[in-house]
Tab-separated table of C-alpha atoms in Angstrom:
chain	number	residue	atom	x	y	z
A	23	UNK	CA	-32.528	-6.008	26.600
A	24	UNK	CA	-29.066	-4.540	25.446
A	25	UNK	CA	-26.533	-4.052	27.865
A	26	UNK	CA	-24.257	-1.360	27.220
A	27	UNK	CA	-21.436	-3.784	26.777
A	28	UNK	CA	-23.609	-5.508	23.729
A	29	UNK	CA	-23.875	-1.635	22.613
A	30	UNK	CA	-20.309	-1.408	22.407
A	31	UNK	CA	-19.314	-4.448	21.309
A	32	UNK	CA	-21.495	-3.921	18.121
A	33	UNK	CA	-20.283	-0.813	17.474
A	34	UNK	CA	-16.537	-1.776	17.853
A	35	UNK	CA	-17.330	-4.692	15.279
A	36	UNK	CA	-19.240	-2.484	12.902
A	37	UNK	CA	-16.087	0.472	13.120
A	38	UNK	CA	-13.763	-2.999	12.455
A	39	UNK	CA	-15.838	-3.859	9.461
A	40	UNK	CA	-15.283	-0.548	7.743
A	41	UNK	CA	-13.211	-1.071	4.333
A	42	UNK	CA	-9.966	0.855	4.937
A	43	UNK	CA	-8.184	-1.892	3.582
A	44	UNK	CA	-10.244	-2.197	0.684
A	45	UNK	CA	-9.909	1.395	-0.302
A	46	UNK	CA	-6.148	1.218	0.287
A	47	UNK	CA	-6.087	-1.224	-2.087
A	48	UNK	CA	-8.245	0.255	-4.481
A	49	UNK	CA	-5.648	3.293	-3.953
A	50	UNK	CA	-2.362	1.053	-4.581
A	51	UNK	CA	-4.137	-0.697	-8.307
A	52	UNK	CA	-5.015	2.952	-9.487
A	53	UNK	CA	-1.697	4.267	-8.525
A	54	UNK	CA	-0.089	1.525	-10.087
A	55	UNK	CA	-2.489	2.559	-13.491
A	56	UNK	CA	-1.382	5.917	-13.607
A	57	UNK	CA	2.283	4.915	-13.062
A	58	UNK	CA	2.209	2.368	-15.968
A	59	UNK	CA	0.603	5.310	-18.092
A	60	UNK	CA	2.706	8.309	-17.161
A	61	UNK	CA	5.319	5.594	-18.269
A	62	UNK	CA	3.843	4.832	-21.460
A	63	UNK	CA	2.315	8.278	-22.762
A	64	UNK	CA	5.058	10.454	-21.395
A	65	UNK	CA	5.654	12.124	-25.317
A	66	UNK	CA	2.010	11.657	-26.237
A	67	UNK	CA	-0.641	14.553	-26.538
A	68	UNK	CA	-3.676	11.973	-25.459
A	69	UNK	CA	-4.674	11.911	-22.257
A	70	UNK	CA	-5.731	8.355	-22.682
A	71	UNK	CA	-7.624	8.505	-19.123
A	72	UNK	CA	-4.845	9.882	-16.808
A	73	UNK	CA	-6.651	12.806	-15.661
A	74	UNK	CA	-9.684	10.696	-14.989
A	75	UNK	CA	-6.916	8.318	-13.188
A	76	UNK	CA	-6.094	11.581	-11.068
A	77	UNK	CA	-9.306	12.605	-9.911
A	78	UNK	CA	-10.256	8.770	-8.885
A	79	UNK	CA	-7.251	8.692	-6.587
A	80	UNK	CA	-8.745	12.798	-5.366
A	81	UNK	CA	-11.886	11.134	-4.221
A	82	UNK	CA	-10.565	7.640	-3.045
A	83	UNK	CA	-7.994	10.383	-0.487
A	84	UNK	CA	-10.879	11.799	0.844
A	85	UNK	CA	-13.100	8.765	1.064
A	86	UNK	CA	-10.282	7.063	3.235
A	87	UNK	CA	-9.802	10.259	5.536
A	88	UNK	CA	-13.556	10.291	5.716
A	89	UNK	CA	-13.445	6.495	7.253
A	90	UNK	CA	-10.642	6.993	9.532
A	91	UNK	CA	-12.582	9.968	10.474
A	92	UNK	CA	-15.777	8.028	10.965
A	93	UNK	CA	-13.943	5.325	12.781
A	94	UNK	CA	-12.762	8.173	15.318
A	95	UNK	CA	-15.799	9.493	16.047
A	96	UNK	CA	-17.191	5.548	16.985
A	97	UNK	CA	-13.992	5.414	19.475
A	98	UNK	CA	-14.956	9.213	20.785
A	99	UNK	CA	-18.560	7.616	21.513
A	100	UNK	CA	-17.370	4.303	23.388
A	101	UNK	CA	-15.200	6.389	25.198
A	102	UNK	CA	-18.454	8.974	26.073
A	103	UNK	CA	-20.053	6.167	27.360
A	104	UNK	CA	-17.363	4.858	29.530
A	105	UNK	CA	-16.400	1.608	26.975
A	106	UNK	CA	-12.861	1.175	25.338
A	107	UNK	CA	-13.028	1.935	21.711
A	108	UNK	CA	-12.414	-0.241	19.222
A	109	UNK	CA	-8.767	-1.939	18.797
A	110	UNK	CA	-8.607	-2.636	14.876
A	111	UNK	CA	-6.642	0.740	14.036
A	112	UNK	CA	-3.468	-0.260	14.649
A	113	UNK	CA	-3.793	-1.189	10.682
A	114	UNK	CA	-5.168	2.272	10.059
A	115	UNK	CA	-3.279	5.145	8.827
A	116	UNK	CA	-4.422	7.591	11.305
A	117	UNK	CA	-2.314	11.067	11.108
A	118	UNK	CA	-0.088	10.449	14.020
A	119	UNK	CA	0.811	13.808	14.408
A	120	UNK	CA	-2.253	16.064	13.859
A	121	UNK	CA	-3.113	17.487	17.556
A	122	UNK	CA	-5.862	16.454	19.348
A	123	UNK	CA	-8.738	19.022	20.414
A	124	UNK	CA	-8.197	19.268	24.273
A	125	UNK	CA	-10.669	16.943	26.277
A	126	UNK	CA	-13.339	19.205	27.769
A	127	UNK	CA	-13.005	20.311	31.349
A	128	UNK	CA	-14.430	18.067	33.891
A	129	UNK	CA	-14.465	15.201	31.652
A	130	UNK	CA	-10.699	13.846	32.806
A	131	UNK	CA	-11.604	12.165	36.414
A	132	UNK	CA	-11.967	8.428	34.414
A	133	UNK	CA	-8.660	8.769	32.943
A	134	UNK	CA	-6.820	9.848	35.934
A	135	UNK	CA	-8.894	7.628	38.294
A	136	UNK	CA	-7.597	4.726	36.106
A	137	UNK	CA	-4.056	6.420	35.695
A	138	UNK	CA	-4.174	6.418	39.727
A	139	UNK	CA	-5.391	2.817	40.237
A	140	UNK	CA	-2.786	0.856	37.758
A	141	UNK	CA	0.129	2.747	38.417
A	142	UNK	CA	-0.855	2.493	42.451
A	143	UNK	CA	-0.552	6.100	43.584
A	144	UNK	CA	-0.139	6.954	46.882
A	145	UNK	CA	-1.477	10.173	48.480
A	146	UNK	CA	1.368	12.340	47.578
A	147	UNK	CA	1.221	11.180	44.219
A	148	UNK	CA	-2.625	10.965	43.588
A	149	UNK	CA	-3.785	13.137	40.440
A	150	UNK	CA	-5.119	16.559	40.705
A	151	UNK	CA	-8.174	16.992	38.608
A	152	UNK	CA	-7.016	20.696	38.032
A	153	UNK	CA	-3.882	19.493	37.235
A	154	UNK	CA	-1.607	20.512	34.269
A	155	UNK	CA	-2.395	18.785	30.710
A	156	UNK	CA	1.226	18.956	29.007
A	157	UNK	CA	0.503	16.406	26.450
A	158	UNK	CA	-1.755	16.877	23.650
A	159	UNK	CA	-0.108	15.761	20.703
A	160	UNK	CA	0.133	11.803	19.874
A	161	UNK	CA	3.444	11.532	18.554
A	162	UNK	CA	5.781	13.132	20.955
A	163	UNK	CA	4.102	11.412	23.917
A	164	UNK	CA	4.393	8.088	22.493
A	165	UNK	CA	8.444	9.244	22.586
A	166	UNK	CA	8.282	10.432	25.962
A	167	UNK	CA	6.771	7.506	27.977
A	168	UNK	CA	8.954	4.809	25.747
A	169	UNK	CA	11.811	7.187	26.794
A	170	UNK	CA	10.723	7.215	30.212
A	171	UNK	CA	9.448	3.142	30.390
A	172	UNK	CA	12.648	2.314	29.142
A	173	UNK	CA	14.545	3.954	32.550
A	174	UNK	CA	12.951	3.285	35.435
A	175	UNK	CA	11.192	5.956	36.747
A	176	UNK	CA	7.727	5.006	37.219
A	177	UNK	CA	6.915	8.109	39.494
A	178	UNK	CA	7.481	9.787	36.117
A	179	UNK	CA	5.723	7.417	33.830
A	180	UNK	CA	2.453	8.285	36.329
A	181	UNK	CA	3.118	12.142	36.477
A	182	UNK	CA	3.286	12.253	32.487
A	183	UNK	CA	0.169	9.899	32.189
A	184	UNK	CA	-1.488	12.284	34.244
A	185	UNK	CA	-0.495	15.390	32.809
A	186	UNK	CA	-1.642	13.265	29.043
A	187	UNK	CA	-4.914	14.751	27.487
A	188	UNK	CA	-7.451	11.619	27.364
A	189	UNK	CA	-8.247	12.510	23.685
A	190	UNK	CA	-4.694	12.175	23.153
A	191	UNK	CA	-4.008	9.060	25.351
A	192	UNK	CA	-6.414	6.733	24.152
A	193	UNK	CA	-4.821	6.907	20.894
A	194	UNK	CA	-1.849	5.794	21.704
A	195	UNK	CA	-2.858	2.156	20.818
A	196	UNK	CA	-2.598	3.053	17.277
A	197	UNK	CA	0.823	3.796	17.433
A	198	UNK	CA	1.741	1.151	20.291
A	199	UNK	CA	0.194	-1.911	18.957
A	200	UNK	CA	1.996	-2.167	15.342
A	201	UNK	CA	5.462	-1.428	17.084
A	202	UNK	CA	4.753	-4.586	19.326
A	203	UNK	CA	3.626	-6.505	16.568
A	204	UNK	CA	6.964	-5.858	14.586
A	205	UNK	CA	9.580	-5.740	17.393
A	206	UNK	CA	8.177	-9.478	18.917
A	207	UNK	CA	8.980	-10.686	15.071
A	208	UNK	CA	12.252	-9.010	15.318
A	209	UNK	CA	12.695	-10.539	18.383
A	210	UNK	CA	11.295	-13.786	18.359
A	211	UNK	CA	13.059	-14.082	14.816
A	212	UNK	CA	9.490	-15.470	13.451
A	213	UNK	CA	5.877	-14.363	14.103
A	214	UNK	CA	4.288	-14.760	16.845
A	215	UNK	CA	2.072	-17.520	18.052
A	216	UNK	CA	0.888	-19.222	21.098
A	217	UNK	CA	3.731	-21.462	21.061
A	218	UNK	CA	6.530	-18.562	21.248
A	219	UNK	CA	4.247	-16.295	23.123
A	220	UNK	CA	6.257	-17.328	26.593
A	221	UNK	CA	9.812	-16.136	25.599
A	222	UNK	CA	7.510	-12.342	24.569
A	223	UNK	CA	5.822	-12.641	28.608
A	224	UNK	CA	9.170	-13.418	30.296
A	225	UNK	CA	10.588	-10.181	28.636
A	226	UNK	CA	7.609	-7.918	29.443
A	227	UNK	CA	6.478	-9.338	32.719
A	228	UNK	CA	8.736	-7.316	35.114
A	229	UNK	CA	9.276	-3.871	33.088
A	230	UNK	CA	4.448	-4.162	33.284
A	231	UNK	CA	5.114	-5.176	37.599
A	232	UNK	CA	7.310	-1.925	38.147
A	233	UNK	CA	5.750	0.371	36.030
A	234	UNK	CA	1.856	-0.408	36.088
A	235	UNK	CA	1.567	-2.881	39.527
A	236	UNK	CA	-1.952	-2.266	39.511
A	237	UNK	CA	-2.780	-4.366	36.943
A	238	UNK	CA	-3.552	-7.506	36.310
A	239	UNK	CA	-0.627	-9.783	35.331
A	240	UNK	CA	-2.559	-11.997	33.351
A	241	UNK	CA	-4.895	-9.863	31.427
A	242	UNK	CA	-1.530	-7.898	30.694
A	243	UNK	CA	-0.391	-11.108	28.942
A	244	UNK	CA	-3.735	-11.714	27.357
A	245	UNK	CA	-3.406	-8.013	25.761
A	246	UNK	CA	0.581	-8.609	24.647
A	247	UNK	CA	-1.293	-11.884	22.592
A	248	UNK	CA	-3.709	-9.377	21.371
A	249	UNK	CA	-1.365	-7.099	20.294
A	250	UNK	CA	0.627	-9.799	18.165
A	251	UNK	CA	-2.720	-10.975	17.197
A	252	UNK	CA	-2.268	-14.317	18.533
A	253	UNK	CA	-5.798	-13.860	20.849
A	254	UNK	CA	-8.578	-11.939	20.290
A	255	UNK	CA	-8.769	-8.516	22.064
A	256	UNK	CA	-10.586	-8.294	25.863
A	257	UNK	CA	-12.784	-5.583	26.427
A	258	UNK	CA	-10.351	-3.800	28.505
A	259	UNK	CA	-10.744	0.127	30.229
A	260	UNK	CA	-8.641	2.552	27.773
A	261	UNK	CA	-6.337	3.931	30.207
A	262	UNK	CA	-5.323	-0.012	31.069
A	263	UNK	CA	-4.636	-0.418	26.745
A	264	UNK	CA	-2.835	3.201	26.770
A	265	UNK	CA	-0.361	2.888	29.603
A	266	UNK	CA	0.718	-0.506	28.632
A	267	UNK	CA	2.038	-0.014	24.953
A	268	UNK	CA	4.376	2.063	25.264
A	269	UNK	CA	5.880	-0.345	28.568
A	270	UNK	CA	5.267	-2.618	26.182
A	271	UNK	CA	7.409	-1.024	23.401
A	272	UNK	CA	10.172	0.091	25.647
A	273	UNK	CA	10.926	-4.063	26.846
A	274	UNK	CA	11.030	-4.875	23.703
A	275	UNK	CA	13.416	-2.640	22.201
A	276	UNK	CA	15.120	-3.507	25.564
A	277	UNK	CA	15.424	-7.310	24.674
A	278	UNK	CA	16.086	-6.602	21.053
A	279	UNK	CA	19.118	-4.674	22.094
A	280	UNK	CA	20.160	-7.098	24.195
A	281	UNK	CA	19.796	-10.051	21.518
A	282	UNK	CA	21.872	-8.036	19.095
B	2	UNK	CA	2.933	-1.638	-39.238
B	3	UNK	CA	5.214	-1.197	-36.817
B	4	UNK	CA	4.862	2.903	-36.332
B	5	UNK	CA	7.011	3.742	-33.291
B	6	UNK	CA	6.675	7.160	-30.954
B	7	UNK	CA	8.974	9.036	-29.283
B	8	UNK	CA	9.328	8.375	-25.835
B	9	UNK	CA	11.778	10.313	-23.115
B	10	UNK	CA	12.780	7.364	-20.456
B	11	UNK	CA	14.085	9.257	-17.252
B	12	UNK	CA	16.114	12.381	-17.746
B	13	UNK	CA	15.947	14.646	-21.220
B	14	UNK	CA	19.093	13.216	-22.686
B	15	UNK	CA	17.764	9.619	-23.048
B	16	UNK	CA	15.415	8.931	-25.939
B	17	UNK	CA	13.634	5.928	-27.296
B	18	UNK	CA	10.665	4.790	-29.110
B	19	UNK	CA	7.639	3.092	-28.218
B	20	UNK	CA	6.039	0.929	-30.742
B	21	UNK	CA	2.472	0.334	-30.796
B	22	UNK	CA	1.914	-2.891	-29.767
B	23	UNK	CA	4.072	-1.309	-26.554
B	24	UNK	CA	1.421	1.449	-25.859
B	25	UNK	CA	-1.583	-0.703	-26.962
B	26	UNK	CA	-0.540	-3.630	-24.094
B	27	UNK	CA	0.953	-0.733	-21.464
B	28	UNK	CA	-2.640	0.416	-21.684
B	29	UNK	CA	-4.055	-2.749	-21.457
B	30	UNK	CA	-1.960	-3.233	-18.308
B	31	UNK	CA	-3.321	-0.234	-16.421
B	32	UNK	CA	-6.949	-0.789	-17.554
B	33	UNK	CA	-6.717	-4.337	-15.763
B	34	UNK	CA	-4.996	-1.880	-12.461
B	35	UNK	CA	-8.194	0.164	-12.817
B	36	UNK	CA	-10.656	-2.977	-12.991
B	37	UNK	CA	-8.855	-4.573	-9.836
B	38	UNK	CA	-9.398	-1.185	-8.107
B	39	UNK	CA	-12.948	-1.181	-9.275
B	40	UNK	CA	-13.648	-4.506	-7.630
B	41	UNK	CA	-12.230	-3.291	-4.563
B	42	UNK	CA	-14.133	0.099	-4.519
B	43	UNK	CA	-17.645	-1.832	-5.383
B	44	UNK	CA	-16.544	-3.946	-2.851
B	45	UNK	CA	-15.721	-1.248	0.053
B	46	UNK	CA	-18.937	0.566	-1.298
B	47	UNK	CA	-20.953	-2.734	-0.134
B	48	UNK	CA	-18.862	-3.172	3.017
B	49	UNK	CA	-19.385	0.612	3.629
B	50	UNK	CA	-23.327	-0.205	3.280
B	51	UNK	CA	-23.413	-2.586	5.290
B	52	UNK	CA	-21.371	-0.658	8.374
B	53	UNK	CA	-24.191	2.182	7.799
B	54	UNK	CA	-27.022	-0.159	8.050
B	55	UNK	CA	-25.460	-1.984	11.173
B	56	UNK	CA	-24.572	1.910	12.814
B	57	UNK	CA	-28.076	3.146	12.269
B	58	UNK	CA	-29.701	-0.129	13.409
B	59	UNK	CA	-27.894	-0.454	16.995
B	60	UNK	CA	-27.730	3.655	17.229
B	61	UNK	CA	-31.151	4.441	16.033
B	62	UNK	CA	-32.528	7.847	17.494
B	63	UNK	CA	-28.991	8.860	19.254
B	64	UNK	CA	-28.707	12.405	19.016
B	65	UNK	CA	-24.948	12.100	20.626
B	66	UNK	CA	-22.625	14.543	18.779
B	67	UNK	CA	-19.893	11.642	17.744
B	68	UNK	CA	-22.875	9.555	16.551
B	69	UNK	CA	-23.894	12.214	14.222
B	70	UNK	CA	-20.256	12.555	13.079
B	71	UNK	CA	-19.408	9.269	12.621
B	72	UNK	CA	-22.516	8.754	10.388
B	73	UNK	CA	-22.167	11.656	8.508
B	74	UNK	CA	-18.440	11.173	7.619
B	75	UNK	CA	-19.471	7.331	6.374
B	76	UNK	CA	-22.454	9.544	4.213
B	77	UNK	CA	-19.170	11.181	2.680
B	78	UNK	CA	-17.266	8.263	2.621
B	79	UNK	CA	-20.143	6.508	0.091
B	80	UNK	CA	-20.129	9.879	-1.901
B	81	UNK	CA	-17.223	9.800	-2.301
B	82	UNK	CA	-16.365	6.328	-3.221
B	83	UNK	CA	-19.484	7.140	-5.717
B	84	UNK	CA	-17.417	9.601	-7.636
B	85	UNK	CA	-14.324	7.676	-7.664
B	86	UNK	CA	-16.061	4.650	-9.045
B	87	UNK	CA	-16.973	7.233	-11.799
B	88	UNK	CA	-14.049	8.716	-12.774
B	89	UNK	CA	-12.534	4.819	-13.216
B	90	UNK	CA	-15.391	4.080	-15.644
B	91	UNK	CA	-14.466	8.195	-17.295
B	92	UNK	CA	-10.896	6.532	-17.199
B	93	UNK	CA	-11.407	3.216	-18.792
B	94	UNK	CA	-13.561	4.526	-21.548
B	95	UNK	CA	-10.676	7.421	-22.667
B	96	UNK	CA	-8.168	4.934	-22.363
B	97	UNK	CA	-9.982	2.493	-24.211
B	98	UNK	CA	-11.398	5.288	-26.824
B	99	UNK	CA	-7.677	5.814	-27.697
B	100	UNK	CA	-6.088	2.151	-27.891
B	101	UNK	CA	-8.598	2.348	-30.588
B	102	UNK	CA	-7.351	4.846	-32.527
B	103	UNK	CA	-3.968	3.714	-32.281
């Protein structure tokens, strides 16, 4: 029998195994054609195959947008169902800033239950499930909680995770995980590995206590090695992945700073 | 014979020539672009294939909304990685029909 957690799993490999980085680099050799041509035939009447060139690169756009789009929907189904969607588009160019629909009424109690449980509410700070959605677009809440993570308000960090749309929030990974990736190789002065991976957990270790005590320290460091791609990615609840990026992001810049 | 054409290099008030052998090897150059993208569209195409055949295999008969999405934006996806593998043969042939002529 399939358990739901095969389900997902095969669908999270299946949404990983979509070419996006084949087409991108289908896109980068035909862009580099029609550059060498333009170059070449700039005074000449013959096409020689540039508008050909053109249309190529029309239909490899929109074959790429139709993938990322594809992938989306696979992440809007594990979510549906209660799994974490897939973690491979941190590579993917999704558009950052294109607003989310608004998640459906009713369908926000996993989110904030999570929200609630990681960043330990107490009563008088429990989520409402009528409560106020302020955040629907990617971008300028990925600003926000770094903003806030780097301070120390964590009785903010949970009011503006609560007031996040969950369409919105469980994207945040894609913005997140790449900014980890590059400022540990900033910081660390090399890439990261297993070896290095300590100095990367003593700087995030207190900045994930304070701000998200409900979760677990060690899965926290298991999903920093994820991040850098030094360990393979847990199956982990979304709100868990969402909340700690950006806490994530906001140490780092935090030790970089302090480095410089 | 060494026929050279006029070629404008940046802005209007630089001119130079290109000679033949130039445009026959600058066109060379971005036919081999357009064969390397080639192999990596035929090879997304398969990869793309494969995804589908894996999707509809573990989410056979789900009627869910995203499903639905998700498999016809991948339908799209193939289409449209269909055409552009097209237009680079169109491409190759133009820019090959006129290296000829040259």
């Amino acid at each position: 029998m399939v358990t739901i957690t095969d389900l997902g799993q095969a669908v999270r490999t299946a949404a990983a195994e979509l070419p996006l980085g084949g087409t991108a680099q289908a896109a980068a050799r035909l862009d580099e054609a029609r550059g060498i041509l333009t170059s070449a035939l700039t005074e000449s009447v013959e096409p020689a195959g540039l508008p050909e060139i053109s249309r190529a690169q029309t239909h490899l756009d929109r074959a790429i947008t139709q993938l990322i789009a594809a992938a989306e929907h696979l992440d809007d189904y594990l979510v549906s169902i209660g799994l974490a969607p897939g973690g491979g588009k941190g590579q993917v160019d999704v558009p950052t800033s294109a607003p989310a629909a608004p998640a459906p009424d009713g369908k926000r109690s996993w989110w904030l239950t999570r929200v609630d449980e990681i960043t330990q509410a107490d009563d008088d700070n429990k989520s409402k499930p009528d409560g106020e959605i302020k955040h629907t677009e990617l971008t300028p809440l990925f600003e926000t909680l770094v903003k806030i993570a780097s301070g120390g308000d964590r009785n903010l960090f949970r009011r503006e995770l609560q007031a996040t749309d969950p369409a919105v929030g469980i994207r945040l990974p894609a913005l997140t995980w790449p900014q980890v990736r590059i400022l540990a190789t900033e910081l660390l002065g090399e890439t990261p590995t297993a070896k290095n991976m300590d100095r990367l957990r003593a700087k995030t270790r207190d900045p994930i206590r304070h701000f998200l005590p409900g979760l677990d320290e060690k899965a926290c460091e298991i999903e920093l090695a994820a991040a850098c791609h030094v360990a393979q990615p847990p199956e982990r609840h979304p709100v868990d992945i969402a909340a700690m990026g950006p806490v994530l992001v906001a140490a780092l810049i935090k030790a970089r700073g302090k480095k410089d | 014979m060494d026929t050279r054409f006029l070629h404008m290099i940046g802005d209007n008030e630089r001119v130079t020539s290109i000679s033949v052998a130039e445009l026959k090897a600058a066109i060379a150059a971005a036919m081999q672009q357009v064969s390397d993208g080639q192999e990596a569209i035929k090879i997304a195409g398969e990869k793309l294939q494969g995804a589908q055949q894996v999707l509809g295999a573990i989410l056979q008969g789900s009627q869910h909304q995203s499903v639905e999405s998700a498999q016809a934006a991948l339908a799209q996806a193939g289409a449209e990685l269909e055409q552009c593998m097209a237009a680079t043969l169109a491409a190759a042939e133009q820019a090959r029909s006129y290296a000829a002529t040259l």
